[in-house]
mmCIF file of C-alpha atoms and ligand atoms in Angstrom:
data_model
loop_
_atom_site.group_PDB
_atom_site.id
_atom_site.type_symbol
_atom_site.label_atom_id
_atom_site.label_comp_id
_atom_site.label_asym_id
_atom_site.label_seq_id
_atom_site.Cartn_x
_atom_site.Cartn_y
_atom_site.Cartn_z
ATOM 1 C CA MET A 1 -18.233 12.716 11.309
ATOM 2 C CA SER A 2 -18.215 8.792 12.960
ATOM 3 C CA SER A 3 -18.774 8.017 16.020
ATOM 4 C CA THR A 4 -17.383 4.234 16.038
ATOM 5 C CA ALA A 5 -15.080 2.939 18.899
ATOM 6 C CA ASP A 6 -13.949 -0.440 19.534
ATOM 7 C CA PRO A 7 -14.735 -0.496 23.617
ATOM 8 C CA ASP A 8 -11.868 -2.547 24.195
ATOM 9 C CA CYS A 9 -9.036 -0.151 22.781
ATOM 10 C CA LEU A 10 -7.174 1.947 25.359
ATOM 11 C CA PHE A 11 -7.684 5.182 23.485
ATOM 12 C CA CYS A 12 -10.639 5.223 22.678
ATOM 13 C CA LYS A 13 -11.438 4.841 26.520
ATOM 14 C CA ILE A 14 -9.254 7.948 26.633
ATOM 15 C CA VAL A 15 -11.191 9.917 24.148
ATOM 16 C CA THR A 16 -14.404 9.208 26.276
ATOM 17 C CA GLY A 17 -12.228 10.137 29.599
ATOM 18 C CA GLU A 18 -12.760 6.736 30.762
ATOM 19 C CA ILE A 19 -9.296 6.236 31.125
ATOM 20 C CA PRO A 20 -7.813 9.996 32.268
ATOM 21 C CA ALA A 21 -4.895 11.280 30.525
ATOM 22 C CA GLU A 22 -3.108 14.920 30.318
ATOM 23 C CA ILE A 23 -5.183 16.468 27.787
ATOM 24 C CA VAL A 24 -3.764 19.257 25.870
ATOM 25 C CA SER A 25 -6.679 19.652 23.338
ATOM 26 C CA GLN A 26 -9.893 18.692 21.791
ATOM 27 C CA THR A 27 -11.969 19.372 18.732
ATOM 28 C CA PRO A 28 -15.191 17.978 17.117
ATOM 29 C CA HIS A 29 -12.711 15.509 15.504
ATOM 30 C CA THR A 30 -9.664 14.870 17.986
ATOM 31 C CA VAL A 31 -7.746 14.488 21.430
ATOM 32 C CA ALA A 32 -4.527 15.472 21.893
ATOM 33 C CA PHE A 33 -2.600 14.436 25.198
ATOM 34 C CA ARG A 34 0.727 14.014 26.580
ATOM 35 C CA ASP A 35 2.429 10.461 26.065
ATOM 36 C CA VAL A 36 2.866 8.501 28.985
ATOM 37 C CA ASP A 37 6.500 7.863 28.694
ATOM 38 C CA PRO A 38 7.838 10.822 26.983
ATOM 39 C CA GLN A 39 10.927 10.237 24.365
ATOM 40 C CA ALA A 40 11.179 14.457 23.785
ATOM 41 C CA PRO A 41 10.727 17.423 25.598
ATOM 42 C CA THR A 42 7.193 17.714 24.492
ATOM 43 C CA HIS A 43 5.601 14.243 23.402
ATOM 44 C CA VAL A 44 1.868 15.145 22.594
ATOM 45 C CA LEU A 45 -0.358 11.954 20.804
ATOM 46 C CA VAL A 46 -3.234 13.206 18.815
ATOM 47 C CA ILE A 47 -5.675 10.765 17.939
ATOM 48 C CA PRO A 48 -8.831 10.557 15.975
ATOM 49 C CA ARG A 49 -11.966 10.734 18.298
ATOM 50 C CA ARG A 50 -13.394 7.495 15.351
ATOM 51 C CA HIS A 51 -10.956 4.479 15.761
ATOM 52 C CA GLU A 52 -9.242 3.397 13.082
ATOM 53 C CA PRO A 53 -5.932 1.313 13.198
ATOM 54 C CA ASP A 54 -3.763 3.954 11.526
ATOM 55 C CA ILE A 55 -3.492 6.960 10.012
ATOM 56 C CA GLY A 56 -3.909 5.113 6.181
ATOM 57 C CA SER A 57 -7.191 3.245 7.202
ATOM 58 C CA LEU A 58 -8.476 6.515 8.526
ATOM 59 C CA ALA A 59 -7.503 8.134 5.559
ATOM 60 C CA ALA A 60 -9.279 5.612 3.861
ATOM 61 C CA VAL A 61 -12.525 5.798 5.310
ATOM 62 C CA ASP A 62 -12.355 9.523 6.615
ATOM 63 C CA ALA A 63 -10.357 12.426 4.713
ATOM 64 C CA GLU A 64 -11.829 15.300 7.237
ATOM 65 C CA ALA A 65 -11.020 13.365 10.344
ATOM 66 C CA THR A 66 -7.856 12.776 8.662
ATOM 67 C CA ILE A 67 -7.062 16.788 7.695
ATOM 68 C CA ALA A 68 -8.418 17.402 10.904
ATOM 69 C CA LEU A 69 -5.995 15.227 13.096
ATOM 70 C CA LEU A 70 -2.580 16.828 10.725
ATOM 71 C CA ALA A 71 -3.991 20.536 11.293
ATOM 72 C CA GLU A 72 -4.164 19.258 15.034
ATOM 73 C CA ALA A 73 -0.936 17.902 15.445
ATOM 74 C CA ARG A 74 0.709 21.180 13.303
ATOM 75 C CA LYS A 75 -1.188 23.230 15.595
ATOM 76 C CA ILE A 76 0.069 21.901 19.016
ATOM 77 C CA ALA A 77 3.413 21.692 17.558
ATOM 78 C CA GLU A 78 3.551 25.306 16.838
ATOM 79 C CA ALA A 79 2.400 25.941 20.075
ATOM 80 C CA HIS A 80 4.512 23.483 21.959
ATOM 81 C CA ALA A 81 7.779 23.803 19.836
ATOM 82 C CA GLU A 82 10.009 26.056 18.485
ATOM 83 C CA GLY A 83 9.987 25.963 14.504
ATOM 84 C CA SER A 84 11.444 22.054 14.448
ATOM 85 C CA TYR A 85 9.565 18.775 15.603
ATOM 86 C CA ARG A 86 8.650 15.518 14.251
ATOM 87 C CA LEU A 87 5.319 13.957 13.123
ATOM 88 C CA VAL A 88 5.363 10.211 13.571
ATOM 89 C CA PHE A 89 2.987 7.214 12.466
ATOM 90 C CA ASN A 90 4.208 4.073 13.043
ATOM 91 C CA THR A 91 2.127 1.885 11.354
ATOM 92 C CA GLY A 92 2.161 -1.829 12.238
ATOM 93 C CA ALA A 93 4.212 -3.781 14.614
ATOM 94 C CA GLU A 94 7.199 -4.323 12.524
ATOM 95 C CA ALA A 95 7.140 -0.796 12.604
ATOM 96 C CA HIS A 96 7.300 -0.238 16.522
ATOM 97 C CA GLN A 97 3.052 0.243 16.802
ATOM 98 C CA THR A 98 2.378 -1.222 19.927
ATOM 99 C CA VAL A 99 -1.683 1.165 20.172
ATOM 100 C CA PHE A 100 -3.725 0.005 17.088
ATOM 101 C CA HIS A 101 -5.614 3.294 17.438
ATOM 102 C CA CYS A 102 -4.403 5.590 14.975
ATOM 103 C CA HIS A 103 -1.949 8.641 16.489
ATOM 104 C CA ALA A 104 0.344 10.816 15.603
ATOM 105 C CA HIS A 105 3.160 11.755 17.572
ATOM 106 C CA VAL A 106 4.437 15.729 18.056
ATOM 107 C CA LEU A 107 8.120 15.475 19.300
ATOM 108 C CA ALA A 108 9.857 18.020 19.646
ATOM 109 C CA GLY A 109 12.148 19.953 22.015
ATOM 110 C CA ARG A 110 15.576 18.241 21.582
ATOM 111 C CA ALA A 111 17.825 17.636 18.709
ATOM 112 C CA LEU A 112 16.344 14.266 17.156
ATOM 113 C CA GLY A 113 18.538 12.062 15.177
ATOM 114 C CA TRP A 114 17.930 10.645 11.984
ATOM 115 C CA PRO A 115 17.562 7.942 10.736
ATOM 116 C CA PRO A 116 14.929 6.894 13.546
ATOM 117 C CA VAL A 117 15.778 3.940 14.657
HETATM 118 P P1 DGP B 1 3.162 3.461 19.064
HETATM 119 O O1 DGP B 1 4.199 2.425 20.017
HETATM 120 O O2 DGP B 1 3.057 3.949 17.958
HETATM 121 O O3 DGP B 1 1.761 2.931 19.046
HETATM 122 O O4 DGP B 1 2.418 4.694 21.142
HETATM 123 C C1 DGP B 1 1.908 4.154 21.552
HETATM 124 C C2 DGP B 1 2.362 5.505 22.063
HETATM 125 O O5 DGP B 1 1.421 5.430 23.648
HETATM 126 C C3 DGP B 1 3.663 5.077 23.431
HETATM 127 O O6 DGP B 1 4.019 5.847 23.366
HETATM 128 C C4 DGP B 1 2.612 5.241 24.728
HETATM 129 C C5 DGP B 1 1.659 5.790 25.268
HETATM 130 N N1 DGP B 1 0.761 5.168 25.926
HETATM 131 C C6 DGP B 1 0.258 3.816 25.867
HETATM 132 N N2 DGP B 1 -0.492 3.632 26.873
HETATM 133 C C7 DGP B 1 -0.626 4.855 27.359
HETATM 134 C C8 DGP B 1 -1.542 5.276 28.127
HETATM 135 O O7 DGP B 1 -2.316 5.263 28.837
HETATM 136 N N3 DGP B 1 -1.520 6.590 28.409
HETATM 137 C C9 DGP B 1 -1.337 7.709 27.593
HETATM 138 N N4 DGP B 1 -1.011 9.322 27.917
HETATM 139 N N5 DGP B 1 -0.359 7.588 26.712
HETATM 140 C C10 DGP B 1 0.176 6.161 26.444
#
């Protein structure tokens, strides 16, 4: 497990508790908390404790944390959703990534359209 962090990163500050969040779960590799601007009745962000800007960069350097993140997202979805959910990794500004610390959005609790807009 790596302890890499970016002192200027909002989500690193949620990991340390410097910025409060409505925590849903914590594991050795991950922290999950409710999104401040929920887009569905269930909208939880699952992040690695390790600072990496996106899921691809996390996967390239830390397979264990990547698997842990996916496993935790599944666990949260199963606990908070009734069967159907969407797991989203916005990656890059053009894809609406606004916080550059890897995060999975777990969205559930309403019908979700396709394609996403
Ligand atoms: P994205 O656009 O994919 O980078 O998603 C970033 C999400 O982070 C967005 O849905 C809003 C959420 N967010 C931003 N700042 C905070 C915060 O301070 N607390 C919480 N709980 N969520 C935040």
